Coordinates of C-alpha atoms and ligand atoms in Angstrom, one line a residue:
X4 CA 23.6 190.0 -17.8
X5 CA 24.9 188.1 -19.7
X6 CA 22.0 189.3 -21.8
X7 CA 23.2 192.0 -22.5
X8 CA 26.4 191.7 -23.8
X9 CA 25.7 190.9 -27.2
X10 CA 25.2 193.9 -30.0
X11 CA 23.0 195.7 -30.1
X12 CA 19.5 195.8 -32.8
X13 CA 16.4 196.1 -32.7
X14 CA 15.3 192.8 -33.1
X15 CA 18.3 192.0 -30.6
X16 CA 15.3 191.6 -28.2
X17 CA 13.4 188.5 -30.2
X18 CA 16.6 186.2 -28.2
X19 CA 15.5 186.7 -24.7
X20 CA 12.7 185.3 -23.0
X21 CA 9.6 188.0 -23.2
X22 CA 6.7 188.6 -21.1
X23 CA 3.0 189.8 -22.1
X24 CA 3.7 189.6 -26.3
X25 CA 0.4 187.8 -28.4
X26 CA 2.1 184.6 -29.7
X27 CA 0.6 184.9 -33.5
X28 CA -0.6 182.4 -35.2
X29 CA 1.2 182.9 -38.6
X30 CA 4.6 183.7 -38.8
X31 CA 4.4 184.7 -42.3
X32 CA 1.5 187.5 -41.9
X33 CA 3.6 188.9 -38.5
X34 CA 6.4 189.4 -40.6
X35 CA 4.8 190.6 -44.1
X36 CA 3.5 193.5 -41.2
X37 CA 6.1 194.4 -39.7
X38 CA 8.2 194.7 -43.2
X39 CA 5.2 197.3 -44.2
X40 CA 5.6 199.0 -40.9
X41 CA 9.4 199.4 -41.6
X42 CA 8.7 201.7 -44.7
X43 CA 6.2 203.6 -43.3
X44 CA 7.4 207.3 -42.8
X45 CA 7.9 207.8 -39.0
X46 CA 5.4 209.8 -37.4
X47 CA 8.4 212.1 -35.3
X48 CA 11.5 213.2 -35.9
X49 CA 14.3 212.5 -33.8
X50 CA 15.0 216.5 -33.6
X51 CA 11.5 216.4 -31.1
X52 CA 13.0 214.0 -29.4
X53 CA 16.0 215.0 -28.8
X54 CA 14.1 218.7 -27.6
X55 CA 12.3 217.3 -25.3
X56 CA 14.9 214.8 -23.2
X57 CA 16.5 218.1 -23.0
X58 CA 13.7 219.1 -21.0
X59 CA 13.2 215.7 -18.9
X60 CA 16.5 216.7 -18.0
X61 CA 15.6 220.0 -16.8
X62 CA 12.7 218.7 -14.7
X63 CA 15.0 216.0 -13.4
X64 CA 16.8 218.7 -11.6
X65 CA 13.8 220.9 -10.9
X66 CA 12.9 223.2 -13.4
X67 CA 10.1 221.9 -15.0
X68 CA 7.6 220.0 -14.5
X69 CA 6.8 217.2 -16.8
X70 CA 2.6 216.3 -16.5
X71 CA 1.9 212.8 -18.8
X72 CA -1.3 211.8 -19.1
X73 CA -4.3 209.8 -21.0
X74 CA -5.8 207.2 -21.4
X75 CA -5.3 203.7 -19.6
X76 CA -6.0 202.4 -23.5
X77 CA -6.4 204.4 -26.5
X78 CA -9.1 202.5 -29.2
X79 CA -9.9 202.7 -32.9
X80 CA -13.6 204.0 -32.7
X81 CA -11.9 206.8 -30.5
X82 CA -9.5 208.0 -33.5
X83 CA -12.9 210.9 -34.4
X84 CA -11.9 214.5 -34.0
X85 CA -13.9 215.6 -31.3
X86 CA -12.6 213.1 -29.1
X87 CA -8.4 213.4 -29.7
X88 CA -9.5 217.7 -30.0
X89 CA -11.5 217.5 -26.5
X90 CA -8.5 214.4 -25.0
X91 CA -6.3 217.9 -26.3
X92 CA -8.1 220.5 -24.2
X93 CA -7.4 218.5 -20.8
X94 CA -4.0 218.2 -21.4
X95 CA -4.0 222.4 -22.0
X96 CA -5.5 223.2 -19.2
X97 CA -4.5 220.3 -16.7
X98 CA -1.3 221.8 -18.0
X99 CA -1.7 225.0 -17.7
X100 CA -3.2 224.9 -13.4
X101 CA 0.5 223.2 -13.1
X102 CA 2.6 225.4 -14.9
X103 CA 0.5 228.3 -12.2
X104 CA 0.4 226.5 -9.6
X105 CA 4.2 225.1 -9.8
X106 CA 5.6 228.1 -11.2
X107 CA 7.6 226.5 -13.5
X108 CA 7.6 225.5 -17.0
X109 CA 5.3 221.9 -18.1
X110 CA 6.2 219.4 -19.7
X111 CA 2.2 218.2 -22.0
X112 CA 2.9 214.5 -22.4
X113 CA 0.1 212.4 -23.6
X114 CA -0.9 208.6 -23.3
X115 CA -1.6 209.0 -27.3
X116 CA -1.3 207.8 -30.5
X117 CA -0.3 204.4 -29.5
X118 CA -1.3 203.1 -26.7
X119 CA -3.3 200.8 -27.7
X120 CA -1.0 197.8 -25.8
X121 CA -1.7 196.5 -23.0
X122 CA -0.2 193.8 -20.7
X123 CA -2.1 192.0 -18.7
X124 CA -2.1 190.2 -15.5
X125 CA -4.3 187.2 -16.8
X126 CA -3.9 185.3 -19.6
X127 CA -7.1 184.4 -20.0
X128 CA -10.9 186.3 -18.3
X129 CA -13.7 183.4 -17.6
X130 CA -17.8 184.5 -19.3
X131 CA -20.4 181.7 -17.7
X132 CA -18.8 179.3 -18.8
X133 CA -16.4 180.6 -21.3
X134 CA -13.4 181.1 -21.2
X135 CA -11.0 183.1 -23.5
X136 CA -8.1 185.0 -24.1
X137 CA -7.8 188.3 -21.9
X138 CA -7.9 191.6 -24.6
X139 CA -4.5 193.0 -24.4
X140 CA -5.2 195.9 -26.6
X141 CA -6.9 197.3 -30.1
X142 CA -3.6 196.3 -31.5
X143 CA -3.1 192.8 -30.7
X144 CA -6.7 191.6 -30.6
X145 CA -10.7 193.0 -29.8
X146 CA -12.6 193.8 -27.1
X147 CA -15.8 191.4 -27.9
X148 CA -16.1 188.4 -26.1
X149 CA -15.6 185.9 -28.5
X150 CA -13.2 183.9 -29.7
X151 CA -12.9 185.5 -33.4
X152 CA -12.2 189.0 -31.9
X153 CA -10.0 188.5 -29.1
X154 CA -7.0 186.2 -31.0
X155 CA -4.6 188.0 -32.0
X156 CA -3.9 189.6 -35.2
X157 CA -1.0 191.1 -36.5
X158 CA -2.7 193.9 -39.6
X159 CA -3.7 195.3 -36.1
X160 CA -0.8 197.2 -36.3
X161 CA -1.2 198.6 -39.4
X162 CA -5.4 200.4 -38.0
X163 CA -2.8 201.0 -34.4
X164 CA -1.0 203.1 -37.0
X165 CA -3.2 204.1 -39.2
X166 CA -5.4 206.2 -36.0
X167 CA -2.0 207.2 -34.5
X168 CA -0.5 209.0 -37.8
X169 CA -4.7 210.6 -37.7
X170 CA -4.6 211.2 -34.1
X171 CA -1.3 213.2 -34.4
X172 CA -1.5 214.9 -37.5
X173 CA -5.0 216.1 -36.2
X174 CA -3.2 217.3 -32.5
X175 CA -1.0 219.0 -34.6
X176 CA -2.9 220.9 -37.2
X177 CA -4.8 221.8 -34.3
X178 CA -1.5 223.0 -32.6
X179 CA -0.3 224.8 -36.1
X180 CA -4.2 227.0 -35.5
X181 CA -2.8 227.8 -32.7
X182 CA -5.3 226.3 -30.1
X183 CA -2.0 225.3 -27.7
X184 CA -1.1 229.2 -28.0
X185 CA -1.6 231.2 -24.9
X186 CA -4.1 233.8 -26.4
X187 CA -6.4 231.4 -27.7
X188 CA -7.2 230.1 -23.9
X189 CA -11.0 230.6 -24.8
X190 CA -10.8 227.7 -27.4
X191 CA -9.4 225.7 -24.7
X192 CA -13.2 225.1 -23.3
X193 CA -14.9 221.3 -23.4
X194 CA -17.8 220.6 -24.0
X195 CA -19.5 219.9 -20.8
X196 CA -19.4 223.9 -20.3
X197 CA -21.3 224.2 -16.5
X198 CA -19.5 222.3 -14.5
X199 CA -18.1 222.8 -11.0
X200 CA -15.2 221.9 -12.7
X201 CA -15.0 224.6 -15.5
X202 CA -16.0 227.3 -13.4
X203 CA -12.3 226.8 -11.6
X204 CA -10.7 226.2 -14.8
X205 CA -12.5 229.6 -16.4
X206 CA -10.9 231.6 -13.1
X207 CA -7.5 230.6 -13.5
X208 CA -8.2 231.2 -17.6
X209 CA -9.4 234.9 -16.8
X210 CA -6.9 235.8 -14.4
X211 CA -4.1 234.9 -17.0
X212 CA -6.2 237.0 -19.3
X213 CA -6.8 240.0 -16.9
X214 CA -2.4 239.7 -17.0
X215 CA -2.5 239.6 -20.8
X216 CA -4.2 242.0 -20.7
X217 CA -2.0 244.0 -18.6
X218 CA 1.2 243.6 -20.7
X219 CA -0.6 244.7 -23.4
X220 CA -1.4 249.0 -22.1
X221 CA 1.9 247.9 -20.8
X222 CA 3.3 248.1 -23.7
X223 CA 4.3 244.6 -24.4
X224 CA 4.5 243.7 -28.3
X225 CA 1.0 241.4 -27.7
X226 CA -0.5 239.0 -29.3
X227 CA 3.8 238.9 -30.8
X228 CA 4.9 237.8 -27.8
X229 CA 1.9 235.3 -26.7
X230 CA 2.7 233.5 -29.3
X231 CA 5.8 232.2 -27.9
X232 CA 3.8 230.5 -24.9
X233 CA 3.0 227.6 -27.5
X234 CA 3.1 224.5 -26.0
X235 CA 3.8 220.9 -27.8
X236 CA 2.0 218.3 -26.9
X237 CA 4.1 215.2 -27.4
X238 CA 3.2 211.2 -27.6
X239 CA 4.5 208.5 -25.0
X240 CA 3.3 205.0 -25.2
X241 CA 4.3 202.1 -23.3
X242 CA 6.7 199.9 -25.7
X243 CA 4.3 196.8 -25.0
X244 CA 4.2 194.8 -28.9
X245 CA 8.3 195.3 -29.2
X246 CA 7.1 194.1 -32.5
X247 CA 5.0 196.8 -33.6
X248 CA 8.0 199.7 -31.5
X249 CA 10.5 197.5 -33.5
X250 CA 8.9 198.2 -37.0
X251 CA 8.9 201.8 -36.7
X252 CA 12.1 202.0 -35.0
X253 CA 15.1 203.8 -37.3
X254 CA 19.2 204.7 -37.8
X255 CA 19.6 208.8 -37.8
X256 CA 22.2 208.5 -40.2
X257 CA 23.8 211.9 -39.0
X258 CA 24.2 210.1 -36.0
X259 CA 24.0 206.4 -35.8
X260 CA 22.2 206.6 -33.2
X261 CA 17.9 204.9 -33.5
X262 CA 15.1 205.9 -32.2
X263 CA 11.4 205.0 -31.7
X264 CA 9.9 207.4 -33.8
X265 CA 6.4 206.4 -33.5
X266 CA 6.9 208.4 -30.2
X267 CA 8.1 210.9 -28.7
X268 CA 7.9 209.1 -25.1
X269 CA 8.2 204.9 -24.1
X270 CA 7.7 203.8 -21.6
X271 CA 8.4 200.3 -20.3
X272 CA 6.1 198.5 -17.3
X273 CA 6.3 197.3 -13.9
X274 CA 5.3 193.4 -15.3
X275 CA 8.1 193.7 -18.1
X276 CA 11.1 195.4 -16.6
X277 CA 13.0 192.2 -16.2
X278 CA 16.6 193.3 -16.7
X279 CA 18.2 190.4 -18.3
X280 CA 14.3 189.9 -21.0
X281 CA 13.6 191.5 -24.3
X282 CA 11.7 195.0 -23.3
X283 CA 14.7 195.8 -21.1
X284 CA 16.9 194.2 -23.7
X285 CA 14.6 196.5 -26.8
X286 CA 15.0 200.2 -24.6
X287 CA 18.9 200.4 -24.1
X288 CA 19.4 200.8 -27.5
X289 CA 17.0 203.4 -28.6
X290 CA 18.2 207.1 -27.1
X291 CA 14.3 208.3 -26.8
X292 CA 13.6 209.4 -23.3
X293 CA 12.3 205.7 -21.2
X294 CA 10.3 205.7 -18.4
X295 CA 10.5 203.0 -15.9
X296 CA 7.4 202.2 -13.5
X297 CA 8.0 201.5 -10.2
X298 CA 6.4 199.3 -8.4
X299 CA 6.0 198.1 -4.8
X300 CA 8.0 194.7 -5.4
X301 CA 11.2 196.2 -6.8
X302 CA 13.8 196.5 -4.9
X303 CA 16.8 199.4 -4.6
X304 CA 19.4 196.8 -6.1
X305 CA 17.6 196.1 -8.6
X306 CA 16.2 200.0 -9.6
X307 CA 19.8 201.0 -10.1
X308 CA 20.2 197.8 -11.6
X309 CA 17.5 198.7 -13.9
X310 CA 18.7 201.8 -14.8
X311 CA 22.0 201.1 -15.8
X312 CA 21.2 198.5 -17.8
X313 CA 19.5 201.7 -20.1
X314 CA 21.4 204.8 -19.4
X315 CA 24.7 203.9 -18.7
X316 CA 26.3 207.0 -19.6
X317 CA 24.0 208.7 -16.8
X318 CA 22.6 210.5 -19.4
X319 CA 20.2 212.9 -17.3
X320 CA 16.8 213.0 -19.3
X321 CA 17.0 209.7 -20.1
X322 CA 14.7 207.8 -17.4
X323 CA 11.6 209.0 -15.7
X324 CA 11.5 206.8 -13.1
X325 CA 7.6 206.6 -12.4
X326 CA 6.7 205.4 -9.3
X327 CA 3.4 203.5 -8.6
X328 CA 3.5 202.3 -4.9
X329 CA 0.3 202.3 -3.3
X330 CA -1.1 205.3 -1.7
X331 CA -0.3 203.2 1.8
X332 CA 2.9 202.2 0.7
X333 CA 4.7 204.7 -0.6
X334 CA 6.2 206.5 3.0
X335 CA 7.9 204.0 3.4
X336 CA 8.6 202.9 0.0
X337 CA 10.1 205.7 -1.2
X338 CA 12.4 206.4 0.8
X339 CA 14.5 204.0 0.1
X340 CA 14.7 204.0 -3.3
X341 CA 15.2 207.3 -3.8
X342 CA 18.9 207.4 -0.6
X343 CA 19.7 204.6 -3.4
X344 CA 20.0 206.2 -6.5
X345 CA 21.3 209.3 -5.7
X346 CA 24.2 207.5 -3.5
X347 CA 24.9 205.7 -6.8
X348 CA 25.1 209.5 -8.1
X349 CA 22.5 208.4 -11.2
X350 CA 20.9 210.9 -12.9
X351 CA 16.4 210.5 -13.2
X352 CA 13.4 212.1 -13.5
X353 CA 11.3 211.4 -10.5
X354 CA 7.4 211.3 -11.4
X355 CA 4.4 210.0 -10.0
X356 CA 2.2 207.6 -11.1
X357 CA -1.2 208.0 -8.0
X358 CA -2.9 204.9 -10.4
X359 CA -1.6 201.9 -11.2
X360 CA -0.9 201.0 -7.2
X361 CA -4.5 202.2 -6.8
X362 CA -6.6 199.5 -8.6
X363 CA -9.5 197.6 -6.5
X364 CA -12.1 195.7 -7.8
X365 CA -15.5 195.9 -6.5
X366 CA -17.5 193.1 -5.5
X367 CA -20.0 192.9 -8.6
X368 CA -15.8 192.4 -10.4
X369 CA -16.0 196.6 -11.4
X370 CA -12.6 198.0 -11.7
X371 CA -12.3 200.9 -9.8
X372 CA -9.4 204.0 -8.3
X373 CA -11.0 205.6 -4.4
X374 CA -9.6 209.0 -5.6
X375 CA -8.8 209.4 -2.0
X376 CA -6.2 207.1 -2.8
X377 CA -5.0 208.5 -5.7
X378 CA -5.0 211.5 -4.0
X379 CA -3.6 210.2 -1.3
X380 CA -0.9 208.8 -3.2
X381 CA 0.1 211.8 -4.8
X382 CA 0.5 214.6 -1.7
X383 CA 2.6 211.8 -0.1
X384 CA 4.9 211.0 -2.4
X385 CA 5.2 215.3 -2.7
X386 CA 5.9 214.9 0.7
X387 CA 8.4 212.2 0.4
X388 CA 10.8 213.6 -2.0
X389 CA 10.3 217.6 -0.3
X390 CA 11.3 216.4 2.8
X391 CA 14.5 213.9 0.5
X392 CA 16.5 217.3 -0.4
X393 CA 14.3 215.2 -4.5
X394 CA 12.1 217.0 -7.3
X395 CA 9.2 214.9 -7.9
X396 CA 9.5 216.0 -12.0
X397 CA 6.4 215.1 -13.1
X398 CA 2.7 213.2 -12.9
X399 CA 1.8 210.7 -14.3
X400 CA -2.4 210.0 -14.6
X401 CA -5.4 208.6 -16.4
X402 CA -7.5 211.0 -17.4
X403 CA -10.5 212.0 -19.5
X404 CA -11.9 215.1 -20.8
X405 CA -15.8 213.3 -20.6
X406 CA -17.6 213.5 -17.6
X407 CA -17.2 209.0 -17.4
X408 CA -18.0 207.9 -13.3
X409 CA -14.7 205.0 -13.2
X410 CA -12.9 206.6 -10.6
X411 CA -14.3 206.9 -6.8
X412 CA -15.7 210.0 -5.3
X413 CA -14.1 213.5 -5.5
X414 CA -16.2 216.3 -5.4
X415 CA -18.1 216.0 -8.2
X416 CA -19.0 213.3 -5.7
X417 CA -19.4 209.9 -7.7
X418 CA -20.5 206.9 -5.7
X419 CA -20.0 203.5 -6.2
X420 CA -23.7 203.3 -7.0
X421 CA -22.5 206.0 -10.0
X422 CA -20.0 203.6 -11.6
X423 CA -22.5 202.2 -14.2
X424 CA -24.2 205.1 -15.0
X425 CA -21.2 205.9 -17.8
X426 CA -18.2 203.6 -17.1
X427 CA -16.3 203.6 -20.8
X428 CA -13.5 202.3 -19.7
X429 CA -12.2 199.2 -22.0
X430 CA -9.3 199.5 -18.8
X431 CA -8.8 200.5 -16.0
X432 CA -10.7 203.1 -14.3
X433 CA -9.8 207.1 -15.3
X434 CA -10.3 209.8 -13.4
X435 CA -12.9 212.3 -15.3
X436 CA -12.7 215.9 -15.7
X437 CA -14.2 217.8 -13.0
X438 CA -11.5 214.6 -10.7
X439 CA -8.9 215.3 -13.0
X440 CA -9.1 219.2 -12.3
X441 CA -8.6 218.5 -8.6
X442 CA -6.4 216.4 -8.5
X443 CA -4.3 219.0 -10.1
X444 CA -5.3 222.4 -8.1
X445 CA -5.3 220.2 -4.8
X446 CA -1.4 219.1 -5.8
X447 CA -0.5 222.9 -6.9
X448 CA -2.1 224.0 -3.4
X449 CA 0.2 221.1 -1.3
X450 CA 3.1 222.7 -3.4
X451 CA 2.6 226.2 -2.2
X452 CA 2.1 225.2 1.5
X453 CA 5.2 222.9 1.5
X454 CA 7.0 225.4 0.2
X455 CA 5.4 228.4 2.5
X456 CA 6.9 226.3 5.6
X457 CA 9.7 226.0 4.1
X458 CA 10.6 229.6 3.2
X459 CA 8.8 230.4 6.8
X460 CA 10.8 228.5 8.8
X461 CA 14.1 229.2 7.4
X462 CA 13.1 233.0 7.7
X463 CA 13.3 232.1 11.4
X464 CA 16.1 230.4 11.7
X465 CA 17.4 232.9 9.5
X466 CA 19.2 231.1 7.0
X467 CA 19.0 230.8 3.1
X468 CA 16.9 228.5 2.1
X469 CA 18.7 225.3 0.4
X470 CA 15.9 222.9 -1.0
X471 CA 16.6 220.5 -3.6
X472 CA 15.0 222.8 -5.9
X473 CA 14.8 227.0 -7.3
X474 CA 12.3 228.5 -4.8
X475 CA 10.1 231.6 -6.0
X476 CA 10.1 234.8 -3.8
X477 CA 6.5 234.5 -5.0
X478 CA 5.0 231.8 -2.6
Ligands
LIG520 C1 0.2 201.6 -17.5 O1 0.1 202.3 -17.3 O2 -1.8 201.1 -18.3 C2 -0.1 200.0 -17.3 C3 -0.1 199.1 -17.5 O3 0.6 200.8 -15.8 P1 1.8 199.7 -14.9 O4 3.0 199.1 -15.9 O5 2.6 200.8 -13.7 O6 0.5 198.7 -14.4
LIG521 CO1 -3.5 201.8 -17.0

């Protein structure tokens, strides 16, 4: 671990090997852009980050649940008021379903306001006779298939900052207007009225409104009481483009800690998680909560090493392990990881990303995911954690409020032949509105069944229930 003996600084990663970073043609221009970023106001405040970390710590100990969801790759063209408010609303809707079904407060984290950089498995893309550098997200190069668009341009980092700023500003304004408040459930409806998913959400909303009306009658101080049910929305993105991340890293005068103030939560991608390399080096020095993507090739030993490098003080809330093992491998690969982390006494919050281990490419080259595989990875992970006395504390999803046809299956009945009807993603296929709600409902139903069964067998054996988390008596 020679790379980690030197003192850390926001730029110490520069001495180490780095994967997935673009080679900018002009180092002087890159330097100017990073200096501009360093002078821009931060997007978030350290106190918000500290609050999120405490909530993630709770989620690690079974007291909360994290919903981290949003775009695979945000696009600059989507930096529009309506698109942003729809993103906010689907986050609110899915969080409410989770809170209702799991009987826990939900920590809502968007993959937004900075999710502009993409790691790629292939350096280049070939169409016909032409080969060009791969698209790496709007913060690095353009999606259009032309040599000019695909050239990495550091000025895109300033555009990304601008879009992140506008996105977050509009979300905060909507939040200030009270939209995140439980008393304003009617404002959470999406454009897509009349769909089956809408009906499902409306039913939950009606039940909650009924309950609130009852409380009001009962003499509660309504609506005052419900204004405290305002859910903050936190932001997150992959810590991929380290020039941008370093440009938004600031030292807190009071504590001396460094924070990435471009986002509340950063994660380490599957392709950049080598301990002696640049991305791990950068993340080990900031005080934000950090996610680690855990793919099928990670060994328990590697995972323990990685966690120890990034969280040497074994702080709760600092690390969220986001497993993305693939539906068919989860049953085999997840138990030894859980056991190793528990045996080493490491404090982590577990989450499941059922998206990135389940990507398939069809014969015509279209990238998709089958809803059944996504659902299977979620349910197997839930069962494995439950069996191991561990709490699956979150889901990490790629979803959109739009009526896209990118993933196959679900009650909405999308088939392979429908994929070209409305495929918009520049990167990975996302669950559409109906599929997102269905996934969350089924996850919650399965949780209730697991708990029911456990309570029933404990009652039969006349024992105290001893699972890794608190059981709610109403189940
Ligand atoms: C992603 O989250 O968009 C991603 C690329 O994930 P992973 O690093 O797990 O492949
Ligand atoms: Co993705």
